[in-house]
Amino acid sequence: MTSPASPWHPGAGSLPVIAPRGDFDYGAVPQLQGQIDSAVNEHGGLILDAGGITFIDTPPSSR
């Protein structure tokens, strides 16, 4: 991932927005998951703005 999953900023109403930017590889999932979990625990939900993601990688195949 070229940048962290943030910026995390106030969104509509009281829900935060998490907006990943750039390349997002499978190794960045734990960081994003932590931010999602925190937002859900603290605010009851979130808005995930994926418009700034330019590439998404998938986990390696288990075949």
Coordinates of N, CA, C and O in Angstrom, one line a residue:
M1 N 0.9 -1.2 0.0 CA 0.0 0.0 0.0 C 0.9 1.2 0.0 O 1.8 1.3 0.8
T2 N 0.6 2.2 -0.9 CA 1.5 3.3 -0.9 C 1.2 4.3 0.2 O 2.0 5.2 0.4
S3 N 0.1 4.3 0.8 CA -0.3 5.2 1.9 C -1.1 4.4 2.9 O -1.7 3.5 2.6
P4 N -1.1 4.9 4.1 CA -2.0 4.2 5.1 C -3.4 4.3 4.8 O -3.9 5.0 3.9
A5 N -4.2 3.4 5.4 CA -5.6 3.3 5.1 C -6.4 4.6 5.4 O -7.4 4.9 4.9
S6 N -5.8 5.5 6.3 CA -6.4 6.8 6.6 C -6.2 7.7 5.3 O -5.5 7.3 4.4
P7 N -6.7 8.8 5.2 CA -7.3 9.7 6.2 C -8.6 9.2 6.8 O -9.4 8.6 6.1
W8 N -8.7 9.3 8.1 CA -10.0 9.0 8.8 C -10.5 10.4 9.2 O -9.9 11.1 10.0
H9 N -11.6 10.7 8.7 CA -12.2 12.1 9.0 C -13.7 11.9 9.2 O -14.3 10.9 8.8
P10 N -14.3 12.9 9.8 CA -15.8 12.9 10.1 C -16.5 12.8 8.7 O -16.2 13.5 7.8
G11 N -17.5 11.9 8.7 CA -18.3 11.8 7.5 C -19.7 12.3 7.7 O -19.9 13.2 8.6
A12 N -20.6 11.8 7.0 CA -22.0 12.3 7.2 C -22.5 11.9 8.6 O -22.3 10.8 9.0
G13 N -23.1 12.8 9.2 CA -23.6 12.6 10.6 C -22.4 12.3 11.5 O -21.4 13.1 11.5
S14 N -22.5 11.3 12.3 CA -21.5 11.0 13.2 C -20.6 9.8 12.8 O -19.7 9.4 13.5
L15 N -20.7 9.4 11.5 CA -19.9 8.2 11.1 C -18.5 8.8 10.5 O -18.5 9.7 9.7
P16 N -17.4 8.1 10.9 CA -16.1 8.5 10.3 C -16.0 7.9 8.9 O -16.7 7.0 8.5
V17 N -15.1 8.5 8.1 CA -14.8 8.0 6.8 C -13.4 7.5 6.8 O -12.4 8.1 7.3
I18 N -13.2 6.3 6.3 CA -11.9 5.7 6.1 C -11.7 5.7 4.6 O -12.5 5.1 3.9
A19 N -10.6 6.3 4.1 CA -10.4 6.5 2.7 C -9.0 6.0 2.3 O -8.0 6.8 2.2
P20 N -8.8 4.7 2.0 CA -7.5 4.3 1.5 C -7.1 4.9 0.2 O -8.0 5.2 -0.6
R21 N -5.8 5.2 -0.1 CA -5.4 5.8 -1.3 C -4.2 5.0 -1.9 O -3.4 4.4 -1.1
G22 N -4.1 5.0 -3.2 CA -3.0 4.4 -3.9 C -3.2 2.9 -4.0 O -4.3 2.4 -4.1
D23 N -2.0 2.2 -4.1 CA -2.0 0.7 -4.2 C -2.3 0.1 -2.8 O -1.8 0.5 -1.8
F24 N -3.2 -0.9 -2.9 CA -3.6 -1.5 -1.6 C -3.4 -3.0 -1.8 O -4.1 -3.7 -2.5
D25 N -2.4 -3.5 -1.1 CA -2.0 -4.9 -1.2 C -2.6 -5.7 0.0 O -3.0 -5.2 0.9
Y26 N -2.5 -7.0 -0.2 CA -3.1 -7.9 0.8 C -2.5 -7.7 2.2 O -3.1 -7.9 3.2
G27 N -1.2 -7.4 2.2 CA -0.5 -7.2 3.5 C -1.0 -6.0 4.3 O -0.8 -5.9 5.5
A28 N -1.8 -5.1 3.6 CA -2.3 -3.9 4.3 C -3.6 -4.2 5.0 O -4.2 -3.4 5.8
V29 N -4.2 -5.4 4.8 CA -5.5 -5.7 5.3 C -5.6 -5.6 6.8 O -6.5 -5.1 7.4
P30 N -4.6 -6.1 7.6 CA -4.7 -6.0 9.1 C -4.8 -4.6 9.5 O -5.6 -4.3 10.5
Q31 N -4.1 -3.7 8.9 CA -4.1 -2.3 9.3 C -5.5 -1.7 9.0 O -6.1 -1.0 9.9
L32 N -6.1 -2.0 7.9 CA -7.4 -1.5 7.5 C -8.4 -2.1 8.4 O -9.3 -1.5 8.9
Q33 N -8.3 -3.4 8.7 CA -9.3 -4.1 9.6 C -9.3 -3.5 11.0 O -10.3 -3.3 11.6
G34 N -8.1 -3.1 11.5 CA -8.0 -2.5 12.8 C -8.7 -1.2 12.8 O -9.4 -0.8 13.8
Q35 N -8.6 -0.4 11.7 CA -9.3 0.9 11.7 C -10.8 0.7 11.5 O -11.5 1.5 12.1
I36 N -11.2 -0.3 10.8 CA -12.6 -0.6 10.6 C -13.2 -1.0 12.0 O -14.2 -0.5 12.4
D37 N -12.5 -1.9 12.7 CA -13.0 -2.4 14.0 C -13.1 -1.2 15.0 O -14.1 -1.1 15.7
S38 N -12.1 -0.3 15.0 CA -12.1 0.8 15.9 C -13.3 1.7 15.6 O -14.0 2.2 16.5
A39 N -13.6 2.0 14.3 CA -14.7 2.9 14.0 C -16.0 2.3 14.3 O -16.9 2.9 14.8
V40 N -16.2 1.0 14.1 CA -17.4 0.3 14.4 C -17.6 0.3 15.9 O -18.7 0.5 16.4
N41 N -16.6 0.0 16.6 CA -16.7 -0.1 18.1 C -17.0 1.3 18.7 O -17.8 1.4 19.6
E42 N -16.4 2.3 18.2 CA -16.6 3.7 18.7 C -17.8 4.4 18.2 O -18.5 5.1 18.9
H43 N -18.2 4.2 16.9 CA -19.2 5.0 16.3 C -20.4 4.1 15.8 O -21.4 4.7 15.3
G44 N -20.3 2.8 15.9 CA -21.4 2.0 15.4 C -21.4 1.7 13.9 O -22.3 1.1 13.4
G45 N -20.4 2.3 13.2 CA -20.3 2.1 11.7 C -19.3 3.0 11.2 O -18.6 3.7 11.9
L46 N -19.2 3.0 9.8 CA -18.3 3.9 9.1 C -18.6 4.0 7.7 O -19.5 3.3 7.2
I47 N -18.0 4.9 7.0 CA -18.1 5.0 5.6 C -16.7 4.7 5.0 O -15.7 5.2 5.4
L48 N -16.7 3.7 4.1 CA -15.4 3.3 3.5 C -15.4 3.9 2.1 O -16.2 3.5 1.2
D49 N -14.6 4.9 1.9 CA -14.5 5.5 0.6 C -13.3 4.9 -0.2 O -12.1 5.2 0.1
A50 N -13.6 4.0 -1.1 CA -12.6 3.3 -1.9 C -12.2 4.0 -3.2 O -11.5 3.4 -4.0
G51 N -12.7 5.2 -3.4 CA -12.5 5.9 -4.7 C -11.0 6.2 -5.0 O -10.6 6.4 -6.1
G52 N -10.2 6.3 -3.9 CA -8.8 6.6 -4.1 C -7.9 5.4 -4.3 O -6.7 5.6 -4.4
I53 N -8.4 4.2 -4.3 CA -7.6 3.0 -4.4 C -7.3 2.8 -5.9 O -8.3 2.8 -6.7
T54 N -6.1 2.7 -6.3 CA -5.7 2.6 -7.7 C -5.4 1.1 -8.1 O -5.4 0.8 -9.3
F55 N -5.1 0.3 -7.1 CA -4.8 -1.1 -7.3 C -5.1 -1.9 -6.1 O -4.9 -1.5 -5.0
I56 N -5.8 -3.1 -6.3 CA -6.1 -4.0 -5.1 C -5.5 -5.3 -5.5 O -5.8 -5.9 -6.5
D57 N -4.7 -5.9 -4.5 CA -4.1 -7.2 -4.7 C -5.0 -8.2 -3.9 O -5.6 -7.8 -2.9
T58 N -4.9 -9.4 -4.3 CA -5.7 -10.5 -3.6 C -4.7 -11.4 -2.9 O -3.5 -11.4 -3.2
P59 N -5.2 -12.2 -1.9 CA -4.3 -13.1 -1.2 C -3.8 -14.2 -2.1 O -4.4 -14.5 -3.2
P60 N -2.6 -14.7 -1.8 CA -2.1 -15.8 -2.6 C -3.0 -17.0 -2.7 O -3.7 -17.3 -1.7
S61 N -3.0 -17.6 -3.8 CA -3.9 -18.8 -4.0 C -3.4 -19.9 -3.1 O -2.2 -20.1 -2.9
S62 N -4.3 -20.7 -2.5 CA -3.9 -21.8 -1.7 C -3.9 -23.2 -2.5 O -3.9 -24.2 -1.9
R63 N -3.9 -23.1 -3.8 CA -3.9 -24.3 -4.6 C -2.5 -24.9 -4.6 O -1.5 -24.4 -4.6

